[in-house]
Amino acid sequence: NAGVMQNPRHLVRRRGQEARLRCSPMKGHSHVYWYRQLPEEGLKFMVYLQKENIIDESGMPKERFSAEFPKEGPSILRIQQVVRGDSAAYFCASSPPAGPETQYFGPGTRLLVL
Amino acid sequence: AQSVSQHNHHVILSEAASLELGCNYSYGGTVNLFWYVQYPGQHLQLLLKYFSGDPLVKGIKGFEAEFIKSKFSFNLRKPSVQWSDTAEYFCAVPSNDYKLSFGAGTTVTVRA
């Protein structure tokens, strides 16, 4: 069984560019979550999605950040016009419909903004 | 909302030493509790979880954790660590059905 897949694993962007982070959930999982880990901090919830629906985006910054989970294909976290403060590790997790409280995490994408 | 605090930021110990990592949470109602581990260069893995029942939970790789409701604690323990236990450990509690609140993490370095 393949676990949660994320790509790229490392991403370098210059200020003002766009960053696209991809997440493929585990087989059979229809719930996807994005978390951000800033240096020296724990993971912070960003957004919870089901196929074609955003369920909870209370942890997303109000501007420049968006997320989607289309009917086909991976979930995408998109950061427009990146700034240095966006440098962090972004983790995706997935869970089965019956057990959202138990989440399985991907390897993360380390974003570095120069 | 739930908050989680981990007492130790960095722990250094020798092989065969005993390990205990502290975790406290803020909410006093029904609670599920998790410990995750992140080995160097790898993804976050579930180490163990508590939902209900026996407050002493056994996890993978010889780890266990004890839920003490009166102390709002869920400390992680291992009687004898190995070099391969070098990792970062995170305590987590759901704020609701799905939103996990994580502690800041404890980096454990085991010296051979």
mmCIF file of N, CA and C in Angstrom, chain B residues 27-82:
data_model
loop_
_atom_site.group_PDB
_atom_site.id
_atom_site.type_symbol
_atom_site.label_atom_id
_atom_site.label_comp_id
_atom_site.label_asym_id
_atom_site.label_seq_id
_atom_site.Cartn_x
_atom_site.Cartn_y
_atom_site.Cartn_z
ATOM 1 N N TYR B 27 -8.032 20.629 27.325
ATOM 2 C CA TYR B 27 -9.482 20.393 27.399
ATOM 3 C C TYR B 27 -9.803 19.231 28.316
ATOM 4 N N GLY B 28 -10.827 19.349 29.123
ATOM 5 C CA GLY B 28 -11.114 18.339 30.118
ATOM 6 C C GLY B 28 -12.198 17.356 29.772
ATOM 7 N N GLY B 29 -12.761 17.425 28.596
ATOM 8 C CA GLY B 29 -13.829 16.506 28.232
ATOM 9 C C GLY B 29 -13.284 15.215 27.649
ATOM 10 N N THR B 30 -14.137 14.523 26.906
ATOM 11 C CA THR B 30 -13.694 13.307 26.223
ATOM 12 C C THR B 30 -12.583 13.672 25.245
ATOM 13 N N VAL B 31 -11.524 12.932 25.287
ATOM 14 C CA VAL B 31 -10.380 13.342 24.496
ATOM 15 C C VAL B 31 -9.713 12.131 23.866
ATOM 16 N N ASN B 32 -9.273 12.304 22.642
ATOM 17 C CA ASN B 32 -8.410 11.327 21.977
ATOM 18 C C ASN B 32 -7.002 11.902 21.976
ATOM 19 N N LEU B 33 -6.023 11.048 22.091
ATOM 20 C CA LEU B 33 -4.641 11.527 22.219
ATOM 21 C C LEU B 33 -3.723 10.719 21.318
ATOM 22 N N PHE B 34 -2.744 11.402 20.747
ATOM 23 C CA PHE B 34 -1.829 10.757 19.804
ATOM 24 C C PHE B 34 -0.388 11.153 20.121
ATOM 25 N N TRP B 35 0.502 10.232 19.823
ATOM 26 C CA TRP B 35 1.913 10.566 19.700
ATOM 27 C C TRP B 35 2.361 10.186 18.297
ATOM 28 N N TYR B 36 3.020 11.148 17.650
ATOM 29 C CA TYR B 36 3.611 10.920 16.336
ATOM 30 C C TYR B 36 5.120 11.023 16.463
ATOM 31 N N VAL B 37 5.822 10.334 15.560
ATOM 32 C CA VAL B 37 7.280 10.406 15.529
ATOM 33 C C VAL B 37 7.733 10.736 14.110
ATOM 34 N N GLN B 38 8.767 11.530 14.028
ATOM 35 C CA GLN B 38 9.344 11.871 12.725
ATOM 36 C C GLN B 38 10.830 11.563 12.770
ATOM 37 N N TYR B 39 11.234 10.478 12.125
ATOM 38 C CA TYR B 39 12.648 10.132 12.049
ATOM 39 C C TYR B 39 13.325 11.051 11.040
ATOM 40 N N PRO B 40 14.633 11.254 11.187
ATOM 41 C CA PRO B 40 15.325 12.178 10.275
ATOM 42 C C PRO B 40 15.063 11.844 8.811
ATOM 43 N N GLY B 41 14.597 12.832 8.075
ATOM 44 C CA GLY B 41 14.355 12.668 6.645
ATOM 45 C C GLY B 41 13.103 11.901 6.281
ATOM 46 N N GLN B 42 12.334 11.521 7.271
ATOM 47 C CA GLN B 42 11.132 10.725 6.992
ATOM 48 C C GLN B 42 9.870 11.493 7.369
ATOM 49 N N HIS B 43 8.726 10.902 7.038
ATOM 50 C CA HIS B 43 7.467 11.567 7.319
ATOM 51 C C HIS B 43 6.989 11.253 8.727
ATOM 52 N N LEU B 44 6.005 11.986 9.136
ATOM 53 C CA LEU B 44 5.398 11.805 10.444
ATOM 54 C C LEU B 44 4.684 10.451 10.487
ATOM 55 N N GLN B 45 4.947 9.680 11.535
ATOM 56 C CA GLN B 45 4.307 8.362 11.664
ATOM 57 C C GLN B 45 3.572 8.298 12.993
ATOM 58 N N LEU B 46 2.450 7.621 12.984
ATOM 59 C CA LEU B 46 1.703 7.430 14.213
ATOM 60 C C LEU B 46 2.419 6.411 15.095
ATOM 61 N N LEU B 47 2.724 6.825 16.313
ATOM 62 C CA LEU B 47 3.433 5.962 17.258
ATOM 63 C C LEU B 47 2.429 5.179 18.118
ATOM 64 N N LEU B 48 1.445 5.892 18.630
ATOM 65 C CA LEU B 48 0.380 5.266 19.393
ATOM 66 C C LEU B 48 -0.767 6.251 19.562
ATOM 67 N N LYS B 49 -1.909 5.704 19.975
ATOM 68 C CA LYS B 49 -3.086 6.556 20.153
ATOM 69 C C LYS B 49 -3.929 6.039 21.297
ATOM 70 N N TYR B 50 -4.645 6.953 21.926
ATOM 71 C CA TYR B 50 -5.586 6.616 22.979
ATOM 72 C C TYR B 50 -6.943 7.164 22.602
ATOM 73 N N PHE B 51 -7.958 6.262 22.647
ATOM 74 C CA PHE B 51 -9.331 6.712 22.417
ATOM 75 C C PHE B 51 -10.164 6.499 23.672
ATOM 76 N N SER B 52 -10.030 5.342 24.272
ATOM 77 C CA SER B 52 -10.792 5.022 25.488
ATOM 78 C C SER B 52 -10.233 3.727 26.058
ATOM 79 N N GLY B 53 -10.715 3.328 27.232
ATOM 80 C CA GLY B 53 -10.308 2.043 27.800
ATOM 81 C C GLY B 53 -9.061 2.170 28.653
ATOM 82 N N ASP B 54 -8.216 1.163 28.586
ATOM 83 C CA ASP B 54 -7.004 1.104 29.401
ATOM 84 C C ASP B 54 -6.167 2.364 29.189
ATOM 85 N N PRO B 55 -5.892 3.112 30.256
ATOM 86 C CA PRO B 55 -5.144 4.361 30.091
ATOM 87 C C PRO B 55 -3.664 4.146 29.760
ATOM 88 N N LEU B 56 -3.186 2.928 29.875
ATOM 89 C CA LEU B 56 -1.807 2.639 29.488
ATOM 90 C C LEU B 56 -1.841 2.042 28.082
ATOM 91 N N VAL B 57 -1.289 2.775 27.158
ATOM 92 C CA VAL B 57 -1.375 2.408 25.744
ATOM 93 C C VAL B 57 -0.014 1.921 25.270
ATOM 94 N N LYS B 58 -0.017 0.797 24.613
ATOM 95 C CA LYS B 58 1.219 0.271 24.016
ATOM 96 C C LYS B 58 1.272 0.665 22.548
ATOM 97 N N GLY B 59 2.452 1.122 22.117
ATOM 98 C CA GLY B 59 2.609 1.493 20.726
ATOM 99 C C GLY B 59 3.671 0.646 20.055
ATOM 100 N N ILE B 60 4.121 1.125 18.910
ATOM 101 C CA ILE B 60 5.153 0.401 18.175
ATOM 102 C C ILE B 60 6.523 0.672 18.780
ATOM 103 N N LYS B 61 7.461 -0.208 18.484
ATOM 104 C CA LYS B 61 8.874 -0.037 18.836
ATOM 105 C C LYS B 61 9.107 0.101 20.340
ATOM 106 N N GLY B 62 8.267 -0.512 21.142
ATOM 107 C CA GLY B 62 8.481 -0.543 22.577
ATOM 108 C C GLY B 62 8.033 0.688 23.329
ATOM 109 N N PHE B 63 7.367 1.612 22.654
ATOM 110 C CA PHE B 63 6.875 2.815 23.310
ATOM 111 C C PHE B 63 5.534 2.563 23.973
ATOM 112 N N GLU B 64 5.287 3.304 25.034
ATOM 113 C CA GLU B 64 3.987 3.291 25.679
ATOM 114 C C GLU B 64 3.684 4.697 26.184
ATOM 115 N N ALA B 65 2.417 4.935 26.444
ATOM 116 C CA ALA B 65 2.022 6.232 26.979
ATOM 117 C C ALA B 65 0.900 6.014 27.978
ATOM 118 N N GLU B 66 0.873 6.882 28.980
ATOM 119 C CA GLU B 66 -0.139 6.758 30.017
ATOM 120 C C GLU B 66 -1.007 8.007 30.053
ATOM 121 N N PHE B 67 -2.302 7.781 29.941
ATOM 122 C CA PHE B 67 -3.279 8.857 30.018
ATOM 123 C C PHE B 67 -3.678 9.026 31.480
ATOM 124 N N ILE B 68 -3.420 10.222 32.023
ATOM 125 C CA ILE B 68 -3.837 10.527 33.389
ATOM 126 C C ILE B 68 -4.805 11.698 33.304
ATOM 127 N N LYS B 69 -6.089 11.382 33.417
ATOM 128 C CA LYS B 69 -7.120 12.387 33.207
ATOM 129 C C LYS B 69 -7.019 13.528 34.213
ATOM 130 N N SER B 70 -6.722 13.200 35.462
ATOM 131 C CA SER B 70 -6.689 14.223 36.510
ATOM 132 C C SER B 70 -5.549 15.219 36.302
ATOM 133 N N LYS B 71 -4.544 14.804 35.572
ATOM 134 C CA LYS B 71 -3.395 15.685 35.314
ATOM 135 C C LYS B 71 -3.391 16.235 33.889
ATOM 136 N N PHE B 72 -4.404 15.897 33.111
ATOM 137 C CA PHE B 72 -4.466 16.324 31.715
ATOM 138 C C PHE B 72 -3.159 15.962 31.002
ATOM 139 N N SER B 73 -2.649 14.789 31.266
ATOM 140 C CA SER B 73 -1.351 14.428 30.707
ATOM 141 C C SER B 73 -1.414 13.134 29.906
ATOM 142 N N PHE B 74 -0.468 13.008 29.011
ATOM 143 C CA PHE B 74 -0.342 11.806 28.163
ATOM 144 C C PHE B 74 1.145 11.647 27.857
ATOM 145 N N ASN B 75 1.896 11.237 28.867
ATOM 146 C CA ASN B 75 3.351 11.160 28.738
ATOM 147 C C ASN B 75 3.787 9.902 28.001
ATOM 148 N N LEU B 76 4.798 10.061 27.201
ATOM 149 C CA LEU B 76 5.357 8.968 26.407
ATOM 150 C C LEU B 76 6.568 8.386 27.121
ATOM 151 N N ARG B 77 6.684 7.070 27.102
ATOM 152 C CA ARG B 77 7.808 6.431 27.804
ATOM 153 C C ARG B 77 8.397 5.301 26.963
ATOM 154 N N LYS B 78 9.686 5.074 27.214
ATOM 155 C CA LYS B 78 10.343 3.870 26.688
ATOM 156 C C LYS B 78 11.417 3.490 27.705
ATOM 157 N N PRO B 79 11.417 2.256 28.173
ATOM 158 C CA PRO B 79 12.328 1.868 29.270
ATOM 159 C C PRO B 79 13.801 1.905 28.870
ATOM 160 N N SER B 80 14.087 1.582 27.607
ATOM 161 C CA SER B 80 15.484 1.486 27.196
ATOM 162 C C SER B 80 15.598 1.913 25.732
ATOM 163 N N VAL B 81 16.149 3.099 25.521
ATOM 164 C CA VAL B 81 16.187 3.633 24.143
ATOM 165 C C VAL B 81 17.350 3.061 23.365
ATOM 166 N N GLN B 82 17.184 3.139 22.039
ATOM 167 C CA GLN B 82 18.237 2.733 21.113
ATOM 168 C C GLN B 82 18.625 3.925 20.261
#
